[in-house]
């Protein structure tokens, strides 16, 4: 592409450096002295590639190609010659014949790219489908010792697609096996490490199915025994005379020590991996035991940590005394002493948070420069709509709506998060924004996380908007094929103004004529990624995200750093705070009496079943049983309904409608009613085994009541066995303030669980801890902002590596950073 250093994300030169390393690995034994000397020279030149003009760049690349041309083909076709320039990309296809995984690699790589791009909300069309930025990385993984196609697949399951990923797969904990003991120093029951010489070994078969290998080991002062169960292959590995290191639990038997070996190693290695040192413990996965991963990691660290180039700006390294990247990576995996872990962590945590903040910062910079839709000033439709609203907006609602209107009328795309506690009245705000987009001649989309919620929104909007002539459509997964096709066609041809649906449907299949506004309700149920998906399809609509999850400020900055935030911090008038009671499981009869009293007053009741996390089938079963008991034994004269996730959509609709209309007095339900359901006449929510739920979830559930003017009650039935469970019940009793609850929840549980990382779009942090490292986060944020201010395009020489790194990690952002 004319040597613009732009053909590959992260810079063409980085890619070529990787190729050069591969050439070296493959050919160092067959290369002449002279050719070998070329490698460091070219490496150096490539690092200055960005500073060279295109002519010189061409010369450098020619030299690399010349060198590659001298490679002879390995017999099994493992590596393709790079001599036809630009052919590196096609390596996976060519390899597919001999190695089934190659194609998959390619697909995974491509997928990875879209994912990364979407996370950052990249603009579509700018990515070049032909480039495979991480082809080099993918190949690298195969070149690791002990790693074949099968292990590559297993590593992928852990999200490891390259050596780089592997190096950033950090230990969960460490075991200090560096202190060697003598047998005579060991106490019964301790886990210890001993080194000694094997003097004899014996296979024992005391009974069928049990095979014991027992070796006598001389540690220089006395003899002890090492035993392995059902590993008959061990004996061959340790002939008499072998020096071994063994780690395991010790038993004293008949006066001598016997160690049941969990890890052992032949001690002639200079650098032990599994024992005799501080040993990293990795989260194991099926088929890839911790020990295997440790072996793979050791060779990766030994060989590749040193090659990882520093990218943090030198001024930051100096200011905070961070150790360099290769050292940090080596020490975090295989520390010599415990202190080294801290030093490595110090740097890697900062690095991770700093890159994150740089990514967010860059995104914000570019978003402000983007052009979106400029919505019209309010006209007659808006006026009609306002006259329809059956109540006056609260001050907070007015303020937030003003902010939205201002954003929408502006040319730059809106990206606004509306935070408002349950019941604060977010729906009407969304409706107003949707009306505005329709009035301006665009279509609107409203996405909800569940079908129940989607149809509730649909009904609500229908009541408000159909009289105004606005055309609505509901799209959920349970439409028949032909209904769906017809609806999709209407949307495509502009015969529908507003589409309401579950987010999956809207994001995956829909095509709009002119999408002007996308609203997503209850954001915590789906992530930033999905939000970006619409953009990916070629729309650049205004985006409104609504959430009842009160996100503590510290986290909001991280997660929604690229969003503007509005807060509805006021409840509609006349609401009475919900009274929350916590009672033990033995008090059911009192609870039943209370329910009966409320029903007699004309009120309605939610009865939430215990959470069965292991299986939703069991959960449904439990719900069915509970409903039967309540209906047949406890409240034979009262109407009890049942709602759970396995009902068909029309069944759900019927139940929900009956409950709304007051035909059902009690609704037994699983957590499907957790989000957004609105029945103002319901005043009691009973939550069984409440201690099994998280605080955020309890708060959401509680928010189903207290939505009208009647006094409402939340009854937590729980006899918690843990302190944490008790603490949660107490917090629920003490406050109705979502923000307080969120802060407490974070303290008790940590952010991953709080949001459910998978759904939230919360960054997948590998080493930093959003709570423990909150100070570092602030520091990283300050430094990132400072840097972006002084060098917005990261054009300065000392920031070039950083720029490459950011483009590499957030591939989508590459579009936003100008490449020279
Ligand atoms: P959430 O923020 O939890 O989504 P909703 O939008 O469902 O809350 O609103 C909760 C209830 O409050 C609804 O019944 C809605 O009609 C009502 N509501 C919203 N705004 C007001 C208001 N300003 N005055 C009175 N009732 C309101
Ligand atoms: Mg809502």
mmCIF file of N, CA, C and O in Angstrom, residues 74-133:
data_model
loop_
_atom_site.group_PDB
_atom_site.id
_atom_site.type_symbol
_atom_site.label_atom_id
_atom_site.label_comp_id
_atom_site.label_asym_id
_atom_site.label_seq_id
_atom_site.Cartn_x
_atom_site.Cartn_y
_atom_site.Cartn_z
ATOM 1 N N UNK A 74 10.419 -26.274 5.467
ATOM 2 C CA UNK A 74 10.428 -27.449 6.341
ATOM 3 C C UNK A 74 9.561 -28.543 5.699
ATOM 4 O O UNK A 74 8.592 -28.227 4.999
ATOM 5 N N UNK A 75 9.907 -29.829 5.945
ATOM 6 C CA UNK A 75 9.231 -30.914 5.200
ATOM 7 C C UNK A 75 7.721 -30.913 5.397
ATOM 8 O O UNK A 75 6.962 -31.146 4.482
ATOM 9 N N UNK A 76 7.262 -30.662 6.582
ATOM 10 C CA UNK A 76 5.824 -30.786 6.818
ATOM 11 C C UNK A 76 5.050 -29.525 6.442
ATOM 12 O O UNK A 76 3.867 -29.425 6.704
ATOM 13 N N UNK A 77 5.740 -28.612 5.804
ATOM 14 C CA UNK A 77 5.040 -27.416 5.372
ATOM 15 C C UNK A 77 4.612 -26.518 6.510
ATOM 16 O O UNK A 77 3.695 -25.736 6.388
ATOM 17 N N UNK A 78 5.264 -26.628 7.631
ATOM 18 C CA UNK A 78 4.904 -25.834 8.806
ATOM 19 C C UNK A 78 4.927 -24.339 8.532
ATOM 20 O O UNK A 78 4.148 -23.583 9.057
ATOM 21 N N UNK A 79 5.855 -23.953 7.697
ATOM 22 C CA UNK A 79 6.051 -22.515 7.521
ATOM 23 C C UNK A 79 6.144 -22.209 6.047
ATOM 24 O O UNK A 79 6.813 -22.891 5.296
ATOM 25 N N UNK A 80 5.458 -21.200 5.671
ATOM 26 C CA UNK A 80 5.494 -20.859 4.268
ATOM 27 C C UNK A 80 6.540 -19.777 4.036
ATOM 28 O O UNK A 80 6.726 -18.898 4.852
ATOM 29 N N UNK A 81 7.210 -19.860 2.917
ATOM 30 C CA UNK A 81 8.190 -18.832 2.608
ATOM 31 C C UNK A 81 7.495 -17.490 2.467
ATOM 32 O O UNK A 81 6.391 -17.385 1.963
ATOM 33 N N UNK A 82 8.162 -16.482 2.923
ATOM 34 C CA UNK A 82 7.561 -15.159 2.849
ATOM 35 C C UNK A 82 8.038 -14.406 1.618
ATOM 36 O O UNK A 82 7.808 -13.227 1.492
ATOM 37 N N UNK A 83 8.686 -15.128 0.702
ATOM 38 C CA UNK A 83 9.346 -14.397 -0.376
ATOM 39 C C UNK A 83 8.386 -13.748 -1.355
ATOM 40 O O UNK A 83 8.702 -12.724 -1.931
ATOM 41 N N UNK A 84 7.205 -14.340 -1.552
ATOM 42 C CA UNK A 84 6.265 -13.593 -2.384
ATOM 43 C C UNK A 84 5.670 -12.525 -1.484
ATOM 44 O O UNK A 84 4.962 -12.846 -0.555
ATOM 45 N N UNK A 85 5.942 -11.303 -1.796
ATOM 46 C CA UNK A 85 5.616 -10.262 -0.833
ATOM 47 C C UNK A 85 4.106 -10.215 -0.592
ATOM 48 O O UNK A 85 3.309 -10.391 -1.487
ATOM 49 N N UNK A 86 3.765 -9.994 0.644
ATOM 50 C CA UNK A 86 2.358 -9.863 0.992
ATOM 51 C C UNK A 86 1.636 -11.188 1.112
ATOM 52 O O UNK A 86 0.454 -11.224 1.417
ATOM 53 N N UNK A 87 2.323 -12.284 0.898
ATOM 54 C CA UNK A 87 1.621 -13.559 0.910
ATOM 55 C C UNK A 87 1.413 -14.124 2.314
ATOM 56 O O UNK A 87 0.738 -15.109 2.479
ATOM 57 N N UNK A 88 2.016 -13.473 3.279
ATOM 58 C CA UNK A 88 1.875 -13.969 4.650
ATOM 59 C C UNK A 88 0.416 -14.207 5.024
ATOM 60 O O UNK A 88 0.069 -15.159 5.685
ATOM 61 N N UNK A 89 -0.425 -13.322 4.540
ATOM 62 C CA UNK A 89 -1.839 -13.420 4.889
ATOM 63 C C UNK A 89 -2.444 -14.760 4.511
ATOM 64 O O UNK A 89 -3.357 -15.229 5.156
ATOM 65 N N UNK A 90 -1.971 -15.313 3.429
ATOM 66 C CA UNK A 90 -2.659 -16.495 2.938
ATOM 67 C C UNK A 90 -2.157 -17.754 3.628
ATOM 68 O O UNK A 90 -2.647 -18.825 3.366
ATOM 69 N N UNK A 91 -1.210 -17.605 4.506
ATOM 70 C CA UNK A 91 -0.676 -18.781 5.182
ATOM 71 C C UNK A 91 -1.754 -19.709 5.755
ATOM 72 O O UNK A 91 -1.721 -20.896 5.486
ATOM 73 N N UNK A 92 -2.713 -19.185 6.488
ATOM 74 C CA UNK A 92 -3.694 -20.100 7.069
ATOM 75 C C UNK A 92 -4.409 -20.954 6.015
ATOM 76 O O UNK A 92 -4.551 -22.148 6.192
ATOM 77 N N UNK A 93 -4.823 -20.356 4.908
ATOM 78 C CA UNK A 93 -5.516 -21.152 3.898
ATOM 79 C C UNK A 93 -4.616 -22.253 3.366
ATOM 80 O O UNK A 93 -5.007 -23.392 3.237
ATOM 81 N N UNK A 94 -3.392 -21.873 3.040
ATOM 82 C CA UNK A 94 -2.508 -22.861 2.459
ATOM 83 C C UNK A 94 -2.248 -23.993 3.438
ATOM 84 O O UNK A 94 -2.084 -25.130 3.046
ATOM 85 N N UNK A 95 -2.216 -23.638 4.689
ATOM 86 C CA UNK A 95 -1.931 -24.661 5.677
ATOM 87 C C UNK A 95 -3.126 -25.571 5.947
ATOM 88 O O UNK A 95 -2.974 -26.661 6.442
ATOM 89 N N UNK A 96 -4.289 -25.072 5.600
ATOM 90 C CA UNK A 96 -5.492 -25.797 5.998
ATOM 91 C C UNK A 96 -5.467 -27.248 5.543
ATOM 92 O O UNK A 96 -6.017 -28.111 6.196
ATOM 93 N N UNK A 97 -4.829 -27.497 4.433
ATOM 94 C CA UNK A 97 -4.776 -28.861 3.938
ATOM 95 C C UNK A 97 -4.066 -29.813 4.888
ATOM 96 O O UNK A 97 -4.520 -30.929 5.114
ATOM 97 N N UNK A 98 -2.988 -29.353 5.465
ATOM 98 C CA UNK A 98 -2.213 -30.259 6.303
ATOM 99 C C UNK A 98 -2.626 -30.200 7.763
ATOM 100 O O UNK A 98 -2.372 -31.104 8.511
ATOM 101 N N UNK A 99 -3.289 -29.148 8.129
ATOM 102 C CA UNK A 99 -3.556 -28.973 9.551
ATOM 103 C C UNK A 99 -4.937 -28.351 9.729
ATOM 104 O O UNK A 99 -5.158 -27.203 9.413
ATOM 105 N N UNK A 100 -5.827 -29.166 10.216
ATOM 106 C CA UNK A 100 -7.220 -28.750 10.329
ATOM 107 C C UNK A 100 -7.446 -27.508 11.167
ATOM 108 O O UNK A 100 -8.442 -26.827 11.012
ATOM 109 N N UNK A 101 -6.524 -27.202 12.040
ATOM 110 C CA UNK A 101 -6.783 -26.082 12.940
ATOM 111 C C UNK A 101 -6.524 -24.733 12.288
ATOM 112 O O UNK A 101 -7.021 -23.737 12.757
ATOM 113 N N UNK A 102 -5.746 -24.765 11.233
ATOM 114 C CA UNK A 102 -5.327 -23.481 10.693
ATOM 115 C C UNK A 102 -6.522 -22.614 10.308
ATOM 116 O O UNK A 102 -6.598 -21.452 10.628
ATOM 117 N N UNK A 103 -7.466 -23.250 9.646
ATOM 118 C CA UNK A 103 -8.646 -22.487 9.216
ATOM 119 C C UNK A 103 -9.366 -21.904 10.416
ATOM 120 O O UNK A 103 -9.804 -20.790 10.416
ATOM 121 N N UNK A 104 -9.478 -22.748 11.426
ATOM 122 C CA UNK A 104 -10.167 -22.279 12.619
ATOM 123 C C UNK A 104 -9.451 -21.097 13.224
ATOM 124 O O UNK A 104 -10.065 -20.160 13.662
ATOM 125 N N UNK A 105 -8.149 -21.194 13.225
ATOM 126 C CA UNK A 105 -7.377 -20.076 13.757
ATOM 127 C C UNK A 105 -7.779 -18.795 13.080
ATOM 128 O O UNK A 105 -7.986 -17.781 13.685
ATOM 129 N N UNK A 106 -7.893 -18.934 11.782
ATOM 130 C CA UNK A 106 -8.169 -17.749 11.015
ATOM 131 C C UNK A 106 -9.535 -17.187 11.383
ATOM 132 O O UNK A 106 -9.690 -16.004 11.623
ATOM 133 N N UNK A 107 -10.489 -18.097 11.471
ATOM 134 C CA UNK A 107 -11.825 -17.639 11.813
ATOM 135 C C UNK A 107 -11.823 -17.005 13.192
ATOM 136 O O UNK A 107 -12.336 -15.920 13.390
ATOM 137 N N UNK A 108 -11.172 -17.694 14.124
ATOM 138 C CA UNK A 108 -11.139 -17.148 15.481
ATOM 139 C C UNK A 108 -10.485 -15.784 15.477
ATOM 140 O O UNK A 108 -10.922 -14.874 16.145
ATOM 141 N N UNK A 109 -9.447 -15.672 14.702
ATOM 142 C CA UNK A 109 -8.746 -14.396 14.646
ATOM 143 C C UNK A 109 -9.655 -13.297 14.123
ATOM 144 O O UNK A 109 -9.738 -12.217 14.675
ATOM 145 N N UNK A 110 -10.380 -13.655 13.070
ATOM 146 C CA UNK A 110 -11.256 -12.666 12.466
ATOM 147 C C UNK A 110 -12.347 -12.263 13.456
ATOM 148 O O UNK A 110 -12.670 -11.108 13.624
ATOM 149 N N UNK A 111 -12.860 -13.278 14.145
ATOM 150 C CA UNK A 111 -13.896 -13.005 15.131
ATOM 151 C C UNK A 111 -13.388 -12.070 16.198
ATOM 152 O O UNK A 111 -14.033 -11.143 16.589
ATOM 153 N N UNK A 112 -12.185 -12.395 16.621
ATOM 154 C CA UNK A 112 -11.605 -11.614 17.692
ATOM 155 C C UNK A 112 -11.557 -10.151 17.284
ATOM 156 O O UNK A 112 -11.823 -9.262 18.073
ATOM 157 N N UNK A 113 -11.266 -9.952 16.028
ATOM 158 C CA UNK A 113 -11.154 -8.596 15.580
ATOM 159 C C UNK A 113 -12.502 -7.882 15.678
ATOM 160 O O UNK A 113 -12.584 -6.789 16.217
ATOM 161 N N UNK A 114 -13.541 -8.553 15.184
ATOM 162 C CA UNK A 114 -14.837 -7.890 15.247
ATOM 163 C C UNK A 114 -15.186 -7.585 16.692
ATOM 164 O O UNK A 114 -15.665 -6.533 17.006
ATOM 165 N N UNK A 115 -14.911 -8.556 17.544
ATOM 166 C CA UNK A 115 -15.274 -8.348 18.939
ATOM 167 C C UNK A 115 -14.587 -7.101 19.472
ATOM 168 O O UNK A 115 -15.231 -6.213 19.990
ATOM 169 N N UNK A 116 -13.301 -7.071 19.272
ATOM 170 C CA UNK A 116 -12.555 -5.931 19.804
ATOM 171 C C UNK A 116 -13.062 -4.634 19.193
ATOM 172 O O UNK A 116 -13.255 -3.642 19.870
ATOM 173 N N UNK A 117 -13.336 -4.710 17.912
ATOM 174 C CA UNK A 117 -13.756 -3.495 17.232
ATOM 175 C C UNK A 117 -15.095 -3.022 17.798
ATOM 176 O O UNK A 117 -15.290 -1.849 18.045
ATOM 177 N N UNK A 118 -15.961 -3.992 18.025
ATOM 178 C CA UNK A 118 -17.276 -3.625 18.509
ATOM 179 C C UNK A 118 -17.197 -3.044 19.909
ATOM 180 O O UNK A 118 -17.842 -2.071 20.232
ATOM 181 N N UNK A 119 -16.344 -3.632 20.719
ATOM 182 C CA UNK A 119 -16.236 -3.140 22.083
ATOM 183 C C UNK A 119 -15.917 -1.659 22.121
ATOM 184 O O UNK A 119 -16.381 -0.940 22.963
ATOM 185 N N UNK A 120 -15.133 -1.262 21.206
ATOM 186 C CA UNK A 120 -14.710 0.120 21.226
ATOM 187 C C UNK A 120 -15.666 0.968 20.388
ATOM 188 O O UNK A 120 -15.617 2.172 20.392
ATOM 189 N N UNK A 121 -16.566 0.307 19.737
ATOM 190 C CA UNK A 121 -17.541 1.060 18.973
ATOM 191 C C UNK A 121 -16.955 1.644 17.715
ATOM 192 O O UNK A 121 -17.130 2.805 17.396
ATOM 193 N N UNK A 122 -16.252 0.829 16.985
ATOM 194 C CA UNK A 122 -15.569 1.354 15.812
ATOM 195 C C UNK A 122 -16.564 1.713 14.739
ATOM 196 O O UNK A 122 -17.652 1.169 14.650
ATOM 197 N N UNK A 123 -16.174 2.628 13.925
ATOM 198 C CA UNK A 123 -17.005 2.958 12.792
ATOM 199 C C UNK A 123 -16.866 1.850 11.765
ATOM 200 O O UNK A 123 -15.782 1.329 11.563
ATOM 201 N N UNK A 124 -17.955 1.477 11.135
ATOM 202 C CA UNK A 124 -17.887 0.396 10.163
ATOM 203 C C UNK A 124 -17.284 0.886 8.863
ATOM 204 O O UNK A 124 -17.167 2.082 8.625
ATOM 205 N N UNK A 125 -16.948 -0.066 8.056
ATOM 206 C CA UNK A 125 -16.491 0.294 6.725
ATOM 207 C C UNK A 125 -15.033 0.668 6.696
ATOM 208 O O UNK A 125 -14.386 0.594 5.670
ATOM 209 N N UNK A 126 -14.516 1.046 7.838
ATOM 210 C CA UNK A 126 -13.121 1.449 7.822
ATOM 211 C C UNK A 126 -12.194 0.255 8.038
ATOM 212 O O UNK A 126 -11.041 0.297 7.671
ATOM 213 N N UNK A 127 -12.722 -0.777 8.656
ATOM 214 C CA UNK A 127 -11.866 -1.933 8.866
ATOM 215 C C UNK A 127 -11.647 -2.633 7.541
ATOM 216 O O UNK A 127 -12.530 -2.691 6.705
ATOM 217 N N UNK A 128 -10.477 -3.161 7.366
ATOM 218 C CA UNK A 128 -10.179 -3.814 6.103
ATOM 219 C C UNK A 128 -10.301 -5.316 6.294
ATOM 220 O O UNK A 128 -9.512 -5.917 6.991
ATOM 221 N N UNK A 129 -11.311 -5.901 5.673
ATOM 222 C CA UNK A 129 -11.564 -7.310 5.913
ATOM 223 C C UNK A 129 -10.379 -8.196 5.523
ATOM 224 O O UNK A 129 -10.217 -9.275 6.043
ATOM 225 N N UNK A 130 -9.569 -7.740 4.648
ATOM 226 C CA UNK A 130 -8.475 -8.593 4.185
ATOM 227 C C UNK A 130 -7.328 -8.707 5.179
ATOM 228 O O UNK A 130 -6.585 -9.672 5.165
ATOM 229 N N UNK A 131 -7.191 -7.751 6.043
ATOM 230 C CA UNK A 131 -6.031 -7.794 6.922
ATOM 231 C C UNK A 131 -6.275 -8.712 8.098
ATOM 232 O O UNK A 131 -7.354 -8.761 8.657
ATOM 233 N N UNK A 132 -5.270 -9.439 8.457
ATOM 234 C CA UNK A 132 -5.371 -10.290 9.639
ATOM 235 C C UNK A 132 -4.265 -9.870 10.582
ATOM 236 O O UNK A 132 -3.177 -10.404 10.553
ATOM 237 N N UNK A 133 -4.564 -8.895 11.373
ATOM 238 C CA UNK A 133 -3.510 -8.266 12.148
ATOM 239 C C UNK A 133 -2.764 -9.230 13.062
ATOM 240 O O UNK A 133 -1.604 -9.045 13.345
#
